[in-house]
Amino acid sequence: MEQEECPFKWGDRVTHKLFGFATVNGEPTAIVGPDATLRRTVPRGWTVRLSGMIRARRPLV
């Protein structure tokens, strides 16, 4: 099974509803994990380094 290309590139601005805004400052790294039915590893996603985190504002409840 082939891993799809990572949707993030160096310099991209990203946002997360809890962690806020950041800039990708590293090459993406593929993550693999076990698949019990196939008895091998399969693609699970990507990890990227981020910098310049700006915390998201949370509404007061």
PDB file of C-alpha atoms in Angstrom:
ATOM      1  CA  MET A   1       0.000   0.000   0.000  1.00  0.00           C
ATOM      2  CA  GLU A   2       1.440   3.373  -1.012  1.00  0.00           C
ATOM      3  CA  GLN A   3       1.398   6.468   1.204  1.00  0.00           C
ATOM      4  CA  GLU A   4      -0.340   9.481  -0.335  1.00  0.00           C
ATOM      5  CA  GLU A   5       1.651  12.694  -0.635  1.00  0.00           C
ATOM      6  CA  CYS A   6       1.575  14.854   2.497  1.00  0.00           C
ATOM      7  CA  PRO A   7      -0.824  17.808   2.141  1.00  0.00           C
ATOM      8  CA  PHE A   8       1.588  20.113   4.059  1.00  0.00           C
ATOM      9  CA  LYS A   9       4.777  21.712   2.704  1.00  0.00           C
ATOM     10  CA  TRP A  10       7.560  23.734   4.363  1.00  0.00           C
ATOM     11  CA  GLY A  11       6.278  27.266   5.034  1.00  0.00           C
ATOM     12  CA  ASP A  12       2.559  26.443   4.963  1.00  0.00           C
ATOM     13  CA  ARG A  13       0.384  28.190   7.548  1.00  0.00           C
ATOM     14  CA  VAL A  14      -1.840  25.789   9.468  1.00  0.00           C
ATOM     15  CA  THR A  15      -4.625  26.255  11.987  1.00  0.00           C
ATOM     16  CA  HIS A  16      -6.103  24.020  14.671  1.00  0.00           C
ATOM     17  CA  LYS A  17      -9.270  24.769  16.625  1.00  0.00           C
ATOM     18  CA  LEU A  18      -7.570  24.132  19.998  1.00  0.00           C
ATOM     19  CA  PHE A  19      -3.887  24.915  19.427  1.00  0.00           C
ATOM     20  CA  GLY A  20      -4.144  27.961  17.144  1.00  0.00           C
ATOM     21  CA  PHE A  21      -1.996  29.017  14.182  1.00  0.00           C
ATOM     22  CA  ALA A  22       1.516  27.851  13.267  1.00  0.00           C
ATOM     23  CA  THR A  23       3.962  27.561  10.373  1.00  0.00           C
ATOM     24  CA  VAL A  24       5.333  24.256   9.064  1.00  0.00           C
ATOM     25  CA  ASN A  25       9.133  24.439   9.459  1.00  0.00           C
ATOM     26  CA  GLY A  26      10.324  20.952   8.579  1.00  0.00           C
ATOM     27  CA  GLU A  27       9.935  18.119   6.133  1.00  0.00           C
ATOM     28  CA  PRO A  28       6.912  15.853   6.680  1.00  0.00           C
ATOM     29  CA  THR A  29       7.647  12.404   8.119  1.00  0.00           C
ATOM     30  CA  ALA A  30       5.470   9.411   7.262  1.00  0.00           C
ATOM     31  CA  ILE A  31       3.951   7.456  10.147  1.00  0.00           C
ATOM     32  CA  VAL A  32       3.289   3.721   9.807  1.00  0.00           C
ATOM     33  CA  GLY A  33       1.588   1.279  12.121  1.00  0.00           C
ATOM     34  CA  PRO A  34       0.739  -2.401  12.391  1.00  0.00           C
ATOM     35  CA  ASP A  35      -2.126  -4.023  10.542  1.00  0.00           C
ATOM     36  CA  ALA A  36      -3.056  -7.313  12.217  1.00  0.00           C
ATOM     37  CA  THR A  37      -5.044  -8.610   9.251  1.00  0.00           C
ATOM     38  CA  LEU A  38      -2.146  -8.183   6.806  1.00  0.00           C
ATOM     39  CA  ARG A  39       0.666  -8.870   9.319  1.00  0.00           C
ATOM     40  CA  ARG A  40       2.704  -5.925   8.132  1.00  0.00           C
ATOM     41  CA  THR A  41       2.922  -2.158   8.606  1.00  0.00           C
ATOM     42  CA  VAL A  42       0.624   0.203   6.756  1.00  0.00           C
ATOM     43  CA  PRO A  43       0.583   4.011   6.291  1.00  0.00           C
ATOM     44  CA  ARG A  44      -1.148   5.864   9.142  1.00  0.00           C
ATOM     45  CA  GLY A  45      -0.519   9.538   8.385  1.00  0.00           C
ATOM     46  CA  TRP A  46       2.056  12.316   8.641  1.00  0.00           C
ATOM     47  CA  THR A  47       3.870  14.317  11.294  1.00  0.00           C
ATOM     48  CA  VAL A  48       5.278  17.809  10.657  1.00  0.00           C
ATOM     49  CA  ARG A  49       7.352  20.242  12.753  1.00  0.00           C
ATOM     50  CA  LEU A  50       5.612  23.508  13.591  1.00  0.00           C
ATOM     51  CA  SER A  51       6.844  26.873  14.849  1.00  0.00           C
ATOM     52  CA  GLY A  52       5.301  30.151  15.931  1.00  0.00           C
ATOM     53  CA  MET A  53       2.274  28.722  17.685  1.00  0.00           C
ATOM     54  CA  ILE A  54      -0.317  31.396  18.450  1.00  0.00           C
ATOM     55  CA  ARG A  55      -2.851  30.089  20.949  1.00  0.00           C
ATOM     56  CA  ALA A  56      -6.463  30.088  19.827  1.00  0.00           C
ATOM     57  CA  ARG A  57      -8.874  32.095  21.928  1.00  0.00           C
ATOM     58  CA  ARG A  58     -11.347  29.938  23.752  1.00  0.00           C
ATOM     59  CA  PRO A  59     -14.781  31.307  24.567  1.00  0.00           C
ATOM     60  CA  LEU A  60     -15.538  31.683  28.270  1.00  0.00           C
ATOM     61  CA  VAL A  61     -18.187  29.220  29.379  1.00  0.00           C
TER      62      VAL A  61
END
